[in-house]
Amino acid sequence: MSYTMRDVAKKAGVSVATVSRIMNGKGEASPETIAKVKKVIEQLNYKPNLLAKRLSERKSNLIALLVPTLNNPFFPELVREIEKEANKNGYQIYLCNSDDQREKVEYYLDSMVNHYVSGAIINSLHVDENDLSILEERGIRTITIDRANFDHSYSAITVNHKAGAQSAVNHLIQDNHCRDIVFISGPRDEKSAIDRLLGYKMALEQVEFPIQTKVVYGDFETESGYQLIQKLLMDGEKFDGIFSSNDAMAIGAIRACYEFGIQIPEQVKIVGYDNINMTSYLHPRLSTVDQCKEEIGALAIKELINLFNNRSEKPNHYELKPKLIIRESSR
């Protein structure tokens, strides 16, 4: 009978990630746990999937890219940047759109193995360290981008959304003297949305004069930004500034303001987040926070190629700082 790493983990009472780390000599476990895992490996006569490793050594030119949605304009633009960088280096992208569903994530994780991809770029809330460990066991090098809700021992790129949000809110308060600000947050359980909310609160904590604030929660899509601001206006709420957790919701908010005859930026200043392409063609052009699509694309491919070429290379963690782009919507 052929056993897998999952079988070892189950019998030893630990996670697949722990087994993977111990087998790769990375430690990060107690001596007792290491001894127990090694004993189970010996009992089951477990051997890593050598066929998968041999296949990975063929250096397939396919890199899987798992994204949460294509409805948010940011992600198609991110895909384009990653694909452009991959093509420059002789690799093709296998695009996997999960629609933020665990069932689809599992399908694509299996599909990555079946397609013999060399590497996987993961941007999903529904992937855990066990998933990454299984891919790595099969010779698929991995790097996560931004949305992972957990710390892990593989390569990762994160964006400092707290700093990005803080700069946007500081701009509304300090540069534009906004005193009644609405923050359109993303989903309550989404890591980047949580970080942007924390950045918003950090900016408010530094202010020594009273600021009226309202936090409403959307889903990162244009319609939710439109409906949230429309409801506030229908309820008679007054505000002079809006910070949106992404550009798509900011565009919906702008539409709602115009329908109520509110002029931007004369009556309400608005700042979005993402710096998607269309923001520079709106009227007025939307101020936003650029979260480094080009840099993410270049860095993700560079890191994977480095991992392909140096199998013993230790994974790296990178943190990027977003940049505030000031345009007419907040001048």
Tab-separated table of C-alpha atoms in Angstrom, residues 143-302:
chain	number	residue	atom	x	y	z
A	143	ILE	CA	4.086	31.966	-3.314
A	144	THR	CA	1.051	33.642	-1.755
A	145	ILE	CA	-0.088	37.177	-2.499
A	146	ASP	CA	-1.693	39.367	0.095
A	147	ARG	CA	-4.976	37.652	0.939
A	148	ALA	CA	-3.652	34.728	2.984
A	149	ASN	CA	-5.233	34.849	6.447
A	150	PHE	CA	-2.359	32.925	8.042
A	151	ASP	CA	1.403	32.968	8.492
A	152	HIS	CA	3.258	30.176	6.750
A	153	SER	CA	6.753	28.982	5.956
A	154	TYR	CA	6.577	29.407	2.179
A	155	SER	CA	7.244	32.464	0.026
A	156	ALA	CA	4.809	35.351	0.343
A	157	ILE	CA	4.182	38.890	-0.859
A	158	THR	CA	2.125	41.178	1.349
A	159	VAL	CA	1.068	44.786	0.911
A	160	ASN	CA	1.058	47.097	3.939
A	161	HIS	CA	-2.609	48.044	3.691
A	162	LYS	CA	-2.577	49.679	7.120
A	163	ALA	CA	-0.062	52.237	5.865
A	164	GLY	CA	-1.963	52.688	2.603
A	165	ALA	CA	-5.268	53.350	4.329
A	166	GLN	CA	-3.653	55.631	6.889
A	167	SER	CA	-2.148	57.809	4.153
A	168	ALA	CA	-5.528	58.110	2.414
A	169	VAL	CA	-7.365	59.153	5.582
A	170	ASN	CA	-4.581	61.559	6.582
A	171	HIS	CA	-4.984	63.164	3.151
A	172	LEU	CA	-8.721	63.676	3.694
A	173	ILE	CA	-8.266	65.102	7.188
A	174	GLN	CA	-5.012	67.058	6.994
A	175	ASP	CA	-4.989	68.222	3.360
A	176	ASN	CA	-8.741	68.619	2.803
A	177	HIS	CA	-10.006	69.419	6.332
A	178	CYS	CA	-12.704	66.722	6.165
A	179	ARG	CA	-14.439	66.401	9.521
A	180	ASP	CA	-17.228	63.886	8.754
A	181	ILE	CA	-15.846	60.822	6.976
A	182	VAL	CA	-17.498	57.651	5.738
A	183	PHE	CA	-15.304	54.572	5.394
A	184	ILE	CA	-16.619	51.947	2.980
A	185	SER	CA	-14.951	48.779	4.223
A	186	GLY	CA	-14.626	45.452	2.464
A	187	PRO	CA	-15.992	42.222	4.014
A	188	ARG	CA	-15.548	41.855	7.771
A	189	ASP	CA	-13.580	38.589	7.463
A	190	GLU	CA	-11.236	39.567	4.621
A	191	LYS	CA	-7.664	40.224	5.717
A	192	SER	CA	-6.856	43.151	3.431
A	193	ALA	CA	-10.196	44.780	4.344
A	194	ILE	CA	-9.427	44.337	8.051
A	195	ASP	CA	-5.973	45.875	7.589
A	196	ARG	CA	-7.430	48.878	5.730
A	197	LEU	CA	-9.956	49.382	8.520
A	198	LEU	CA	-7.113	49.313	11.059
A	199	GLY	CA	-5.208	51.894	9.011
A	200	TYR	CA	-8.329	54.091	8.941
A	201	LYS	CA	-8.600	53.867	12.735
A	202	MET	CA	-4.877	54.567	13.179
A	203	ALA	CA	-5.230	57.810	11.227
A	204	LEU	CA	-8.196	58.883	13.370
A	205	GLU	CA	-6.314	58.157	16.592
A	206	GLN	CA	-3.644	60.692	15.629
A	207	VAL	CA	-6.130	63.551	15.238
A	208	GLU	CA	-6.441	65.934	18.172
A	209	PHE	CA	-9.769	67.467	17.116
A	210	PRO	CA	-13.178	65.806	16.785
A	211	ILE	CA	-13.913	63.791	13.621
A	212	GLN	CA	-17.313	62.267	12.903
A	213	THR	CA	-16.975	58.826	11.379
A	214	LYS	CA	-19.179	56.111	9.906
A	215	VAL	CA	-18.078	52.629	8.847
A	216	VAL	CA	-20.202	50.639	6.404
A	217	TYR	CA	-19.368	47.209	4.992
A	218	GLY	CA	-19.455	46.258	1.320
A	219	ASP	CA	-18.253	43.319	-0.765
A	220	PHE	CA	-15.608	45.072	-2.927
A	221	GLU	CA	-18.010	45.332	-5.893
A	222	THR	CA	-19.331	48.554	-7.445
A	223	GLU	CA	-22.973	47.891	-6.607
A	224	SER	CA	-22.304	47.650	-2.874
A	225	GLY	CA	-20.538	51.034	-2.819
A	226	TYR	CA	-23.462	52.553	-4.686
A	227	GLN	CA	-26.113	51.046	-2.397
A	228	LEU	CA	-24.296	51.899	0.848
A	229	ILE	CA	-23.845	55.580	0.023
A	230	GLN	CA	-27.316	55.794	-1.502
A	231	LYS	CA	-28.820	54.510	1.765
A	232	LEU	CA	-26.830	56.979	3.868
A	233	LEU	CA	-28.024	59.847	1.681
A	234	MET	CA	-31.628	58.631	1.733
A	235	ASP	CA	-31.405	58.538	5.547
A	236	GLY	CA	-30.300	62.168	5.556
A	237	GLU	CA	-26.719	61.502	6.660
A	238	LYS	CA	-24.206	64.315	6.060
A	239	PHE	CA	-20.518	63.795	5.301
A	240	ASP	CA	-17.727	65.632	3.546
A	241	GLY	CA	-15.303	62.785	2.890
A	242	ILE	CA	-15.417	59.170	1.712
A	243	PHE	CA	-12.589	56.645	1.875
A	244	SER	CA	-13.403	53.433	0.032
A	245	SER	CA	-11.581	50.157	0.644
A	246	ASN	CA	-11.301	49.692	-3.110
A	247	ASP	CA	-11.835	51.635	-6.329
A	248	ALA	CA	-14.836	49.613	-7.495
A	249	MET	CA	-16.908	50.621	-4.449
A	250	ALA	CA	-15.644	54.198	-4.740
A	251	ILE	CA	-17.007	54.347	-8.296
A	252	GLY	CA	-20.404	53.180	-6.989
A	253	ALA	CA	-20.237	55.836	-4.260
A	254	ILE	CA	-19.536	58.548	-6.830
A	255	ARG	CA	-22.608	57.497	-8.816
A	256	ALA	CA	-24.798	57.664	-5.704
A	257	CYS	CA	-23.517	61.156	-4.857
A	258	TYR	CA	-24.231	62.448	-8.352
A	259	GLU	CA	-27.785	61.088	-8.245
A	260	PHE	CA	-28.365	63.165	-5.110
A	261	GLY	CA	-26.857	66.266	-6.706
A	262	ILE	CA	-23.716	66.179	-4.560
A	263	GLN	CA	-20.686	67.628	-6.310
A	264	ILE	CA	-17.286	65.966	-6.119
A	265	PRO	CA	-14.894	67.286	-4.903
A	266	GLU	CA	-16.666	70.569	-4.032
A	267	GLN	CA	-19.011	69.018	-1.441
A	268	VAL	CA	-17.516	65.568	-0.835
A	269	LYS	CA	-13.931	64.423	-1.283
A	270	ILE	CA	-13.432	60.765	-2.276
A	271	VAL	CA	-10.385	58.488	-2.164
A	272	GLY	CA	-10.386	54.892	-3.396
A	273	TYR	CA	-7.896	52.035	-3.164
A	274	ASP	CA	-6.202	49.876	-5.863
A	275	ASN	CA	-5.430	52.389	-8.643
A	276	ILE	CA	-7.239	50.407	-11.322
A	277	ASN	CA	-6.805	51.790	-14.836
A	278	MET	CA	-10.250	53.348	-15.212
A	279	THR	CA	-9.759	55.658	-12.195
A	280	SER	CA	-7.612	58.022	-14.267
A	281	TYR	CA	-10.410	58.338	-16.880
A	282	LEU	CA	-13.305	59.147	-14.538
A	283	HIS	CA	-14.633	62.682	-14.176
A	284	PRO	CA	-13.322	63.807	-11.838
A	285	ARG	CA	-10.335	61.479	-11.870
A	286	LEU	CA	-10.301	59.375	-8.705
A	287	SER	CA	-7.670	59.771	-6.002
A	288	THR	CA	-6.594	56.321	-4.905
A	289	VAL	CA	-3.932	54.174	-3.260
A	290	ASP	CA	-1.720	52.268	-5.674
A	291	GLN	CA	-1.100	48.785	-4.269
A	292	CYS	CA	1.816	47.906	-6.515
A	293	LYS	CA	0.381	45.601	-9.213
A	294	GLU	CA	3.460	45.884	-11.414
A	295	GLU	CA	5.843	45.272	-8.528
A	296	ILE	CA	3.805	42.288	-7.316
A	297	GLY	CA	3.837	40.746	-10.790
A	298	ALA	CA	7.589	41.143	-11.237
A	299	LEU	CA	8.414	39.977	-7.719
A	300	ALA	CA	6.144	36.907	-7.783
A	301	ILE	CA	7.662	35.584	-11.000
A	302	LYS	CA	11.211	36.443	-9.940
